[in-house]
Coordinates of C-alpha atoms and ligand atoms in Angstrom, one line a residue:
Chain A
M82 CA -70.2 -78.1 -23.9
S83 CA -70.2 -74.5 -24.4
A84 CA -72.0 -72.8 -21.6
V85 CA -73.1 -69.3 -23.7
S86 CA -76.7 -69.0 -23.4
P87 CA -78.1 -67.0 -26.4
F88 CA -79.1 -64.3 -23.9
Q89 CA -75.4 -63.7 -23.0
E90 CA -74.4 -62.9 -26.6
T91 CA -72.1 -60.3 -25.7
T92 CA -70.7 -59.2 -29.3
D93 CA -72.6 -57.5 -31.9
K94 CA -70.1 -58.5 -34.6
P95 CA -71.6 -59.6 -38.1
L96 CA -71.2 -63.2 -38.9
D97 CA -69.1 -64.0 -41.7
A98 CA -71.5 -66.1 -44.2
E99 CA -69.0 -66.8 -46.6
A100 CA -66.7 -68.7 -44.2
L101 CA -69.7 -70.4 -42.5
K102 CA -70.8 -71.6 -45.9
R103 CA -67.3 -73.6 -46.3
D104 CA -68.7 -75.6 -43.3
F105 CA -71.1 -77.2 -45.3
P106 CA -70.0 -79.6 -47.6
I107 CA -73.1 -79.9 -49.8
L108 CA -72.9 -76.1 -50.5
Q109 CA -69.6 -76.6 -52.0
Q110 CA -70.9 -78.6 -55.0
P111 CA -71.7 -76.6 -58.5
M112 CA -75.4 -77.2 -59.5
S113 CA -76.4 -77.3 -63.1
G114 CA -72.8 -76.0 -63.6
K115 CA -73.1 -73.0 -61.4
P116 CA -72.3 -72.4 -57.7
L117 CA -75.3 -73.6 -55.7
A118 CA -77.6 -70.8 -54.2
F119 CA -79.1 -72.8 -51.5
L120 CA -82.6 -70.7 -50.8
D121 CA -84.7 -73.2 -49.3
S122 CA -83.5 -73.4 -45.5
A123 CA -87.1 -72.9 -44.3
A124 CA -88.0 -76.3 -45.8
S125 CA -84.8 -78.0 -44.4
A126 CA -81.3 -76.5 -43.6
Q127 CA -78.3 -77.9 -44.7
T128 CA -75.9 -79.5 -42.4
P129 CA -72.5 -78.6 -41.4
E130 CA -69.5 -81.1 -41.6
R131 CA -69.3 -81.4 -38.0
V132 CA -73.0 -82.6 -37.2
I133 CA -72.5 -85.1 -40.4
E134 CA -69.2 -86.3 -38.2
A135 CA -70.9 -86.2 -35.0
E136 CA -73.6 -88.8 -36.3
A137 CA -71.0 -91.1 -38.0
R138 CA -68.8 -91.0 -34.8
V139 CA -71.7 -92.2 -33.1
Y140 CA -71.8 -95.4 -34.8
R141 CA -67.9 -95.6 -35.6
E142 CA -67.1 -95.2 -32.0
Y143 CA -69.5 -95.6 -29.0
Y144 CA -72.8 -96.7 -30.7
A145 CA -75.1 -99.1 -28.2
N146 CA -78.6 -99.2 -27.2
I147 CA -79.4 -96.7 -24.4
H148 CA -80.7 -97.0 -20.7
R149 CA -79.8 -100.8 -21.4
G150 CA -76.6 -102.0 -21.0
V151 CA -74.0 -101.7 -18.0
Y152 CA -71.3 -101.8 -20.5
K153 CA -69.2 -98.8 -21.4
L154 CA -70.5 -98.3 -25.0
S155 CA -74.1 -98.2 -23.6
Q156 CA -73.2 -96.0 -20.9
Q157 CA -71.1 -93.6 -23.2
A158 CA -74.2 -93.5 -25.6
T159 CA -76.6 -93.2 -23.1
Q160 CA -74.6 -90.1 -21.6
A161 CA -74.5 -88.4 -25.1
Y162 CA -78.1 -88.9 -25.7
E163 CA -79.6 -87.5 -22.4
G164 CA -76.8 -84.7 -22.6
V165 CA -78.8 -83.3 -25.4
R166 CA -81.7 -82.4 -23.3
A167 CA -79.5 -79.9 -21.6
K168 CA -78.6 -78.4 -25.1
V169 CA -82.1 -78.0 -26.0
R170 CA -83.0 -76.4 -22.8
D171 CA -80.4 -73.8 -23.1
L172 CA -81.1 -73.0 -26.6
I173 CA -84.8 -72.0 -25.8
N174 CA -83.8 -71.1 -22.1
A175 CA -86.2 -73.7 -20.8
P176 CA -86.1 -74.2 -16.8
D177 CA -85.5 -77.9 -16.7
E178 CA -83.9 -80.4 -19.1
R179 CA -86.6 -83.1 -17.8
E180 CA -89.0 -80.8 -19.6
I181 CA -87.4 -81.7 -23.1
V182 CA -89.1 -84.8 -24.7
Y183 CA -87.5 -86.0 -28.0
V184 CA -89.7 -86.4 -30.9
R185 CA -89.4 -86.9 -34.5
G186 CA -89.9 -83.3 -35.4
T187 CA -92.6 -80.4 -34.9
T188 CA -95.3 -82.7 -36.4
E189 CA -95.0 -85.5 -34.0
A190 CA -94.6 -82.8 -31.0
I191 CA -98.2 -81.3 -32.2
N192 CA -99.7 -84.7 -32.3
L193 CA -98.2 -85.7 -29.1
V194 CA -99.8 -82.9 -27.2
A195 CA -102.9 -83.1 -29.1
H196 CA -103.2 -86.6 -27.9
S197 CA -101.9 -86.6 -24.5
F198 CA -102.8 -83.3 -23.4
V199 CA -105.8 -81.9 -25.3
R200 CA -107.7 -84.8 -26.0
P201 CA -108.6 -85.9 -22.5
R202 CA -109.6 -82.5 -21.7
L203 CA -111.9 -82.2 -24.7
Q204 CA -115.7 -82.3 -25.2
A205 CA -118.3 -82.2 -27.7
G206 CA -118.7 -78.2 -28.4
D207 CA -115.2 -77.5 -27.0
E208 CA -113.1 -75.3 -29.2
I209 CA -109.3 -75.1 -30.3
L210 CA -107.8 -71.7 -31.4
I211 CA -105.2 -71.6 -34.1
T212 CA -104.5 -68.9 -36.7
E213 CA -104.9 -68.8 -40.6
M214 CA -101.1 -69.0 -41.2
E215 CA -100.5 -72.3 -39.8
H216 CA -98.5 -74.9 -41.5
H217 CA -100.6 -78.2 -42.1
S218 CA -99.2 -80.0 -39.0
N219 CA -100.7 -77.4 -36.7
I220 CA -104.0 -77.9 -38.5
V221 CA -104.7 -81.6 -39.4
P222 CA -104.1 -82.7 -35.9
W223 CA -106.5 -80.4 -34.7
Q224 CA -108.9 -81.4 -37.0
V225 CA -108.8 -84.9 -36.6
L226 CA -109.1 -84.4 -32.8
A227 CA -112.3 -82.0 -33.3
E228 CA -113.9 -84.6 -36.1
E229 CA -113.2 -87.5 -33.2
T230 CA -114.6 -85.4 -30.2
G231 CA -117.3 -83.2 -31.7
A232 CA -115.2 -80.1 -30.7
H233 CA -114.8 -77.3 -33.1
L234 CA -111.5 -75.4 -34.7
V235 CA -111.7 -71.6 -34.4
V236 CA -109.4 -69.7 -36.9
V237 CA -107.9 -66.6 -36.4
P238 CA -107.9 -64.8 -39.7
I239 CA -104.8 -62.9 -41.3
D240 CA -105.1 -59.6 -43.1
D241 CA -103.6 -59.0 -46.4
N242 CA -100.2 -58.1 -44.9
G243 CA -100.0 -61.6 -43.2
E244 CA -100.5 -60.7 -39.6
I245 CA -103.1 -61.4 -37.3
D246 CA -104.8 -58.8 -34.9
P247 CA -104.1 -59.8 -31.0
A248 CA -107.3 -58.3 -30.2
D249 CA -109.1 -60.5 -32.4
F250 CA -107.2 -63.5 -31.3
S251 CA -108.8 -62.3 -27.7
A252 CA -112.1 -61.8 -29.2
R253 CA -112.2 -65.3 -30.6
I254 CA -111.6 -67.0 -27.2
S255 CA -114.8 -68.2 -25.7
E256 CA -115.7 -70.2 -22.4
R257 CA -115.3 -73.3 -24.9
T258 CA -111.8 -72.6 -25.5
K259 CA -109.5 -75.4 -24.3
F260 CA -106.6 -74.8 -26.0
A261 CA -104.5 -72.5 -28.4
S262 CA -101.8 -73.3 -30.8
V263 CA -100.0 -70.8 -32.9
V264 CA -97.0 -70.7 -35.2
H265 CA -93.9 -68.3 -33.8
V266 CA -93.0 -67.5 -37.3
S267 CA -94.9 -68.3 -40.3
N268 CA -93.0 -70.7 -42.9
V269 CA -94.8 -69.0 -45.8
L270 CA -95.3 -65.4 -45.1
G271 CA -92.2 -64.9 -42.7
T272 CA -94.4 -63.0 -39.9
I273 CA -92.8 -63.0 -36.8
N274 CA -96.1 -63.4 -34.4
P275 CA -96.4 -61.7 -31.0
V276 CA -96.3 -64.9 -29.2
E277 CA -95.9 -63.4 -25.7
D278 CA -98.5 -61.2 -26.0
L279 CA -100.5 -63.9 -27.7
T280 CA -99.8 -66.2 -24.6
R281 CA -100.7 -63.5 -22.1
R282 CA -104.0 -62.9 -24.0
A283 CA -104.8 -66.8 -23.5
H284 CA -103.7 -67.5 -19.8
E285 CA -105.8 -64.5 -19.0
R286 CA -108.6 -66.6 -20.0
G287 CA -107.2 -69.9 -18.8
V288 CA -106.2 -71.3 -21.9
P289 CA -103.2 -73.2 -22.2
I290 CA -100.9 -72.6 -25.8
L291 CA -98.5 -74.3 -27.7
V292 CA -96.1 -72.3 -30.0
D293 CA -94.9 -73.9 -33.0
G294 CA -91.2 -72.9 -33.1
A295 CA -90.1 -74.8 -36.3
Q296 CA -89.5 -71.5 -38.2
A297 CA -88.2 -69.5 -34.8
V298 CA -85.3 -71.4 -33.3
P299 CA -83.0 -71.7 -36.4
H300 CA -83.4 -67.9 -36.8
R301 CA -83.2 -66.0 -33.6
P302 CA -83.0 -66.4 -29.8
V303 CA -85.8 -68.2 -28.2
D304 CA -86.9 -67.7 -24.8
V305 CA -89.8 -70.0 -23.6
Q306 CA -89.8 -68.6 -20.2
A307 CA -90.3 -65.0 -21.4
I308 CA -92.6 -66.2 -24.2
G309 CA -94.6 -67.7 -21.0
C310 CA -96.3 -70.6 -23.0
D311 CA -96.8 -73.9 -22.1
F312 CA -95.5 -76.2 -24.8
Y313 CA -93.1 -75.2 -27.6
C314 CA -91.4 -77.5 -30.3
F315 CA -89.1 -77.4 -33.2
S316 CA -87.4 -79.9 -35.7
A317 CA -83.6 -80.4 -35.7
H318 CA -83.4 -80.7 -39.4
K319 CA -84.1 -76.9 -39.8
V320 CA -81.4 -76.3 -36.9
Y321 CA -78.6 -77.4 -39.0
G322 CA -79.2 -81.0 -37.6
P323 CA -80.7 -84.3 -39.1
S324 CA -83.9 -84.9 -40.3
G325 CA -86.6 -87.2 -38.3
I326 CA -85.6 -85.8 -34.8
G327 CA -86.7 -82.6 -32.8
A328 CA -87.9 -81.7 -29.4
L329 CA -91.0 -80.8 -27.4
W330 CA -90.7 -78.4 -24.4
G331 CA -93.5 -78.8 -21.9
R332 CA -94.2 -77.4 -18.4
Y333 CA -92.9 -80.2 -16.2
E334 CA -96.4 -80.2 -14.2
L335 CA -98.3 -80.4 -17.4
L336 CA -96.2 -83.4 -18.7
A337 CA -96.2 -84.8 -15.6
D338 CA -100.1 -85.2 -15.7
M339 CA -100.4 -86.5 -19.4
P340 CA -100.7 -90.1 -20.4
P341 CA -98.3 -91.4 -22.9
Y342 CA -98.5 -90.9 -26.4
Q343 CA -97.3 -94.2 -27.7
S344 CA -96.6 -97.3 -25.3
G345 CA -94.0 -100.0 -25.5
G346 CA -90.5 -100.3 -24.0
D347 CA -88.4 -97.5 -22.4
M348 CA -91.5 -95.2 -21.1
I349 CA -92.3 -97.7 -18.2
R350 CA -91.3 -97.8 -14.5
Y351 CA -92.9 -101.0 -13.8
V352 CA -94.6 -103.7 -15.9
T353 CA -96.7 -106.6 -14.5
L354 CA -98.9 -108.4 -17.2
A355 CA -101.9 -106.9 -15.2
K356 CA -100.6 -103.5 -15.2
T357 CA -97.8 -100.7 -16.1
E358 CA -96.5 -97.8 -14.1
Y359 CA -95.4 -95.4 -16.5
A360 CA -91.9 -93.5 -16.3
K361 CA -91.8 -90.0 -15.5
P362 CA -91.4 -87.6 -18.3
P363 CA -89.6 -87.2 -20.6
Q364 CA -89.1 -90.8 -20.8
R365 CA -93.1 -91.7 -20.6
F366 CA -93.3 -90.1 -24.0
E367 CA -90.4 -91.6 -25.5
A368 CA -91.5 -95.3 -26.3
G369 CA -89.1 -97.7 -27.8
T370 CA -85.6 -97.4 -29.5
P371 CA -85.2 -93.9 -30.2
N372 CA -83.1 -92.2 -32.9
I373 CA -79.9 -92.2 -30.7
A374 CA -77.3 -90.9 -33.1
G375 CA -80.2 -88.6 -34.3
V376 CA -80.3 -87.0 -31.2
I377 CA -76.7 -86.7 -30.8
A378 CA -76.3 -84.8 -34.0
M379 CA -79.2 -82.8 -33.1
G380 CA -77.1 -81.6 -30.2
E381 CA -74.0 -80.9 -32.4
G382 CA -76.4 -78.6 -34.4
I383 CA -77.5 -76.8 -31.8
D384 CA -73.8 -76.3 -30.5
Y385 CA -73.1 -75.1 -33.9
L386 CA -76.0 -72.5 -33.9
R387 CA -75.1 -71.4 -30.5
E388 CA -71.4 -70.8 -31.5
V389 CA -72.3 -68.6 -34.4
G390 CA -75.0 -67.1 -32.2
P391 CA -78.8 -66.8 -32.6
A392 CA -78.7 -63.1 -32.2
A393 CA -76.2 -62.6 -34.9
V394 CA -78.1 -65.1 -37.1
A395 CA -81.1 -62.9 -36.8
R396 CA -79.1 -59.6 -37.6
H397 CA -77.6 -61.3 -40.6
E398 CA -81.0 -62.6 -41.9
Q399 CA -82.4 -59.5 -41.5
A400 CA -79.8 -57.5 -43.4
L401 CA -80.2 -60.3 -46.4
L402 CA -84.1 -59.9 -46.2
A403 CA -83.9 -56.3 -46.3
Y404 CA -81.5 -56.5 -49.4
A405 CA -83.7 -59.0 -51.4
N406 CA -86.9 -56.7 -50.4
E407 CA -84.7 -54.0 -52.1
R408 CA -83.8 -56.1 -55.3
L409 CA -87.1 -57.8 -55.6
S410 CA -89.5 -54.7 -55.3
Q411 CA -87.6 -53.3 -58.3
I412 CA -88.8 -56.2 -60.4
E413 CA -91.6 -55.2 -62.6
G414 CA -94.8 -57.7 -62.4
L415 CA -93.2 -59.3 -58.9
R416 CA -95.4 -59.3 -56.1
I417 CA -94.3 -60.2 -52.4
I418 CA -96.6 -62.3 -50.6
G419 CA -96.4 -61.4 -46.8
N420 CA -95.5 -58.0 -45.7
A421 CA -95.7 -58.3 -41.9
E422 CA -93.8 -55.2 -40.1
N423 CA -92.0 -57.8 -38.0
K424 CA -90.9 -60.5 -40.7
A425 CA -88.2 -63.1 -40.6
G426 CA -85.9 -64.2 -43.5
V427 CA -88.6 -65.4 -45.8
I428 CA -90.0 -64.4 -48.9
S429 CA -92.8 -65.8 -50.8
F430 CA -93.6 -64.0 -54.2
V431 CA -95.4 -64.3 -57.4
I432 CA -94.7 -62.8 -61.0
D433 CA -97.3 -62.1 -63.3
G434 CA -97.4 -64.7 -66.1
A435 CA -95.2 -67.0 -64.6
H436 CA -96.3 -70.2 -62.4
P437 CA -94.0 -70.9 -59.4
H438 CA -93.4 -74.1 -60.6
D439 CA -91.9 -73.1 -63.9
M440 CA -90.0 -70.7 -62.0
G441 CA -88.6 -73.4 -59.7
T442 CA -87.2 -75.4 -62.8
I443 CA -85.8 -72.5 -64.6
M444 CA -84.3 -71.3 -61.5
D445 CA -82.9 -74.8 -60.8
Q446 CA -80.9 -74.5 -64.1
E447 CA -79.2 -71.5 -62.9
G448 CA -78.0 -73.1 -59.8
V449 CA -80.7 -71.4 -57.6
A450 CA -82.8 -73.7 -55.3
I451 CA -86.2 -72.0 -54.3
R452 CA -89.2 -73.7 -53.3
A453 CA -92.3 -73.8 -55.3
G454 CA -95.8 -74.6 -54.1
H455 CA -98.4 -74.3 -51.3
H456 CA -95.8 -75.0 -48.7
C457 CA -97.9 -76.9 -46.4
A458 CA -100.2 -74.0 -45.9
Q459 CA -102.8 -74.1 -48.1
P460 CA -105.2 -71.7 -46.2
V461 CA -102.5 -69.0 -46.6
M462 CA -102.7 -69.7 -50.4
D463 CA -106.4 -69.5 -50.4
H464 CA -106.5 -66.4 -48.3
F465 CA -104.4 -64.8 -51.1
G466 CA -106.4 -66.5 -54.0
L467 CA -103.3 -68.2 -55.0
A468 CA -102.4 -72.0 -55.7
A469 CA -98.8 -71.6 -55.4
T470 CA -95.8 -69.3 -54.7
A471 CA -92.3 -69.3 -55.2
R472 CA -90.3 -68.9 -51.9
A473 CA -86.8 -67.8 -51.0
S474 CA -85.4 -68.6 -47.3
F475 CA -82.3 -67.8 -45.6
G476 CA -79.7 -69.6 -43.5
L477 CA -76.8 -68.6 -41.8
Y478 CA -74.7 -69.4 -44.7
N479 CA -76.7 -67.3 -47.3
T480 CA -75.0 -64.4 -48.6
E481 CA -75.9 -61.2 -50.8
A482 CA -74.5 -63.1 -53.9
D483 CA -77.1 -66.0 -53.3
V484 CA -79.8 -63.1 -53.5
D485 CA -78.0 -61.8 -56.6
A486 CA -78.3 -65.2 -57.9
L487 CA -82.0 -65.5 -57.3
V488 CA -82.4 -62.0 -59.3
R489 CA -80.3 -63.4 -62.3
G490 CA -82.9 -66.5 -62.0
I491 CA -85.9 -64.1 -62.3
D492 CA -84.8 -62.3 -65.0
K493 CA -84.3 -65.6 -66.7
V494 CA -87.8 -66.3 -65.9
K495 CA -89.0 -63.0 -67.1
E496 CA -87.0 -63.5 -70.3
L497 CA -88.9 -66.6 -71.0
F498 CA -92.4 -65.5 -69.8
G499 CA -92.5 -61.9 -69.6
Chain B
M227 CA -79.0 -81.9 -68.2
S228 CA -80.2 -80.2 -71.3
D229 CA -80.8 -76.4 -71.5
V230 CA -84.0 -75.2 -70.0
S231 CA -85.0 -73.8 -73.4
D232 CA -85.5 -77.5 -74.6
L233 CA -87.8 -77.6 -72.2
Y234 CA -89.7 -74.3 -72.7
Q235 CA -90.0 -74.4 -76.6
E236 CA -92.0 -71.7 -78.3
V237 CA -94.9 -73.9 -78.8
I238 CA -95.3 -74.6 -75.4
L239 CA -94.9 -70.9 -74.2
D240 CA -97.6 -70.0 -76.8
H241 CA -99.9 -72.6 -75.7
N242 CA -99.4 -71.3 -72.1
K243 CA -100.0 -67.8 -73.1
Q244 CA -102.9 -68.5 -75.2
P245 CA -104.2 -71.7 -74.4
R246 CA -106.8 -73.6 -77.3
N247 CA -110.0 -74.9 -75.9
K248 CA -109.9 -73.6 -72.5
R249 CA -113.7 -73.5 -72.3
D250 CA -116.7 -75.8 -71.6
V251 CA -118.0 -78.7 -73.7
E252 CA -122.0 -78.0 -74.0
P253 CA -123.2 -80.6 -74.0
H254 CA -120.7 -83.1 -72.8
S255 CA -120.9 -86.6 -72.2
H256 CA -117.8 -87.2 -69.9
E257 CA -116.0 -85.0 -67.3
A258 CA -113.3 -85.4 -64.7
D259 CA -111.2 -83.3 -62.4
G260 CA -107.3 -83.7 -62.0
Y261 CA -105.6 -82.7 -59.3
N262 CA -101.7 -82.6 -58.7
P263 CA -101.2 -82.2 -55.1
L264 CA -97.4 -81.7 -55.1
C265 CA -97.8 -78.1 -57.0
G266 CA -101.6 -77.4 -56.7
D267 CA -102.2 -77.6 -60.4
K268 CA -106.1 -78.4 -61.2
V269 CA -107.4 -78.9 -64.6
T270 CA -111.3 -80.2 -65.4
I271 CA -111.7 -82.1 -68.8
Q272 CA -115.0 -82.0 -70.6
V273 CA -115.5 -84.3 -73.6
R274 CA -118.3 -85.0 -76.0
V275 CA -118.1 -88.5 -77.5
Q276 CA -120.5 -89.2 -80.4
D277 CA -120.6 -92.5 -82.1
G278 CA -117.3 -93.7 -80.4
V279 CA -115.5 -90.8 -81.7
I280 CA -114.5 -87.7 -79.8
D281 CA -116.2 -85.2 -81.4
D282 CA -115.1 -82.1 -78.8
V283 CA -112.6 -81.9 -75.7
A284 CA -111.6 -78.8 -73.8
F285 CA -110.1 -77.9 -70.4
K286 CA -110.4 -75.5 -67.8
G287 CA -108.2 -74.7 -64.5
D288 CA -105.0 -73.0 -63.5
G289 CA -101.5 -74.8 -63.5
C290 CA -98.0 -74.1 -64.7
A291 CA -96.8 -73.8 -68.2
I292 CA -96.4 -77.3 -69.0
S293 CA -99.5 -78.6 -67.7
T294 CA -101.6 -75.7 -69.5
A295 CA -99.6 -76.2 -72.7
S296 CA -100.0 -80.0 -72.6
A297 CA -103.9 -79.8 -71.8
S298 CA -104.1 -77.1 -74.6
I299 CA -102.1 -79.2 -77.2
M300 CA -103.9 -82.4 -75.9
T301 CA -107.2 -81.0 -77.1
E302 CA -106.2 -80.1 -80.4
S303 CA -104.7 -83.6 -81.0
L304 CA -107.3 -85.8 -79.9
R305 CA -110.4 -84.2 -81.7
G306 CA -111.7 -86.8 -84.4
L307 CA -110.1 -89.9 -82.8
T308 CA -111.9 -92.9 -81.8
L309 CA -111.7 -93.9 -78.2
E310 CA -109.4 -96.5 -79.0
Q311 CA -107.1 -94.1 -81.1
A312 CA -107.2 -91.8 -78.4
R313 CA -106.2 -94.3 -75.6
D314 CA -103.4 -95.4 -78.0
F315 CA -102.2 -91.7 -78.5
F316 CA -102.1 -91.3 -74.8
H317 CA -100.1 -94.4 -74.0
R318 CA -97.8 -93.3 -76.9
F319 CA -97.4 -89.9 -75.3
H320 CA -96.8 -91.2 -71.9
H321 CA -93.8 -93.5 -73.2
L322 CA -92.6 -90.4 -75.0
V323 CA -92.2 -88.1 -72.1
T324 CA -91.1 -90.9 -69.7
T325 CA -88.5 -92.9 -71.6
D326 CA -85.0 -91.5 -73.2
D327 CA -84.3 -91.5 -76.5
V328 CA -87.9 -92.4 -77.9
Q329 CA -88.4 -90.4 -81.0
P330 CA -92.0 -89.1 -81.6
D331 CA -94.3 -90.9 -84.2
S332 CA -95.0 -89.0 -87.0
D333 CA -98.6 -88.4 -86.3
M334 CA -97.9 -87.0 -82.9
G335 CA -97.6 -83.3 -84.3
K336 CA -97.2 -80.7 -81.5
V337 CA -97.2 -83.1 -78.9
A338 CA -93.6 -84.0 -79.5
V339 CA -92.3 -80.7 -78.2
L340 CA -93.3 -81.9 -74.8
A341 CA -91.0 -84.7 -74.7
G342 CA -88.2 -82.3 -72.9
V343 CA -89.9 -83.1 -69.7
R344 CA -88.2 -86.6 -69.7
D345 CA -85.2 -84.7 -68.7
Y346 CA -87.1 -83.3 -65.6
P347 CA -88.9 -86.0 -63.7
M348 CA -90.2 -83.7 -61.1
R349 CA -92.3 -82.3 -64.1
V350 CA -93.6 -85.5 -65.7
K351 CA -96.8 -85.3 -63.6
C352 CA -97.4 -81.7 -65.0
A353 CA -97.1 -82.8 -68.7
T354 CA -99.5 -85.8 -67.8
L355 CA -102.0 -84.3 -65.3
A356 CA -104.5 -83.5 -68.4
W357 CA -103.9 -86.7 -69.9
H358 CA -104.7 -89.0 -66.9
T359 CA -107.6 -86.9 -66.3
L360 CA -109.3 -87.3 -69.8
E361 CA -108.3 -91.3 -69.4
A362 CA -110.3 -90.9 -66.2
A363 CA -113.2 -89.2 -67.6
L364 CA -113.6 -91.4 -70.5
E365 CA -113.5 -94.4 -68.0
G366 CA -116.4 -92.7 -65.9
Q367 CA -114.0 -91.7 -62.9
E368 CA -115.0 -88.2 -61.7
E369 CA -111.7 -87.1 -59.8
I370 CA -108.0 -88.4 -60.3
S371 CA -104.8 -87.2 -58.5
T372 CA -101.4 -87.8 -59.5
E373 CA -100.4 -89.2 -56.1
Ligands
LIG296 C1 -94.0 -73.5 -39.1 C2 -93.7 -74.9 -39.6 N1 -94.6 -75.8 -38.7 C3 -94.3 -77.3 -38.7 C4 -93.5 -77.7 -39.7 C5 -93.4 -79.2 -39.7 O1 -92.1 -79.7 -39.5 P1 -91.5 -81.3 -39.6 O2 -92.0 -81.6 -40.8 O3 -90.2 -81.1 -39.3 O4 -92.5 -82.1 -38.7 C6 -92.6 -76.8 -40.5 C7 -91.8 -77.8 -41.6 O5 -92.0 -77.2 -42.6 C8 -92.9 -75.8 -40.4 O6 -92.4 -74.6 -41.3

């Protein structure tokens, strides 16, 4: 399809969010009788018509199982399915499409790496390094692994702005550190971590590193070669694609050395009842009939994002963030959680006397969809001594009018609870 | 859907701001912790039962306005009831907050203001957390979760 790399985005023309919003049928519906201000794209982004259509078209026009039939439908489905690897490759500037493994999402990608890459290298007393701002999906798989092997989890703490200190990251790497796994952009604090620097620091000590890109890929240009990391992953449902599908990128030489994650059909080269020879990556990690239409629709979401332009999206969301910061900081009794210098379009906040859960309900009545809760990052909540926050997060379709609706919702909250 | 002020009635806002019986019960005969993993709400209920009657009941914890007000109103409503009566009260309360068009019984008092949550299915667990926790305390379980 389109051959533009995000790194060749030449125009610095601002995107027209109002027009883009019209690409999303769900955003045309009123909510509680008001225009919907959807401010929860960090949880899951909405889906444009062309992605919905791309997925429907698979079933309508060329659905068949892949890698099997010699008939035309199967060939067409296989080609479309396999073709998405190059789209993912270009989106994150990976060197080789054979390094793109389809997974159910970020969670499965991390579990895959934990199981197939880290576990065989791990002995009792070894260490895995993460940060305090990780999503549960980048904590729990490591805890389980540590529990099973007698390894330890070492955690780089965040400061009260929601940042980690790279020197502290280095200081926590020991002789026993076997792996590091860090989030690119925090889903609660919005912090953009200096992942190039962290990768360099890990590699200086011979430690391989995974970067969780769930909140980065939808919002900014990502270049895994510039980052230099060993694994990178994201979920399509945050990239204007369907739920339950995503991608893991890993260096080919690492993938080639890894045992399968699950076993069954489609991941083998040769099977006798005595022995199985595994397929090469990426097929080795894709046992069973996959989410064929989901992969194809993920590709369409990626095309959509690349046509809008990740750099343009980043600029747009930065401008919205600045606008929201300005408006919210004028509200008495409101405190923003996460004030990193380098921050993406995610704002967590609390209001004196009003619980985030109540805010969520009241805002919903105003047509404003925000997230309230711990955002699957309870250690972050613990750091700030909170049980929950309210969170507004942006996508390419959000406008200043959505932020204005948020502020009206907050006014309503304060009317009731002030 | 109804107006949000039907949910957040004065009585609820008042009990949220100034919860009643938010304290320990010393000595107590029963205790349990309740947790709503969805929103992180936590509540501890302590009860003193004497001669089959709830002599004192109080709560501690942090939660949203609905769960705080519900816990506060519950502690006011159940004192002096037999265990049998308390259980029956809980079941009628549960029915009230989960079933459309059910009218509160005349003895339910302030509890009636919580009926509004039935229009907000995501919030029913907030309203019932303290009650489930009390039931668990009386049955000798120490910890419950709404999931
Ligand atoms: C930073 C981060 N990591 C991981 C995940 C998990 O993604 P998924 O649920 O799609 O596997 C999320 C999703 O909320 C996230 O925000």
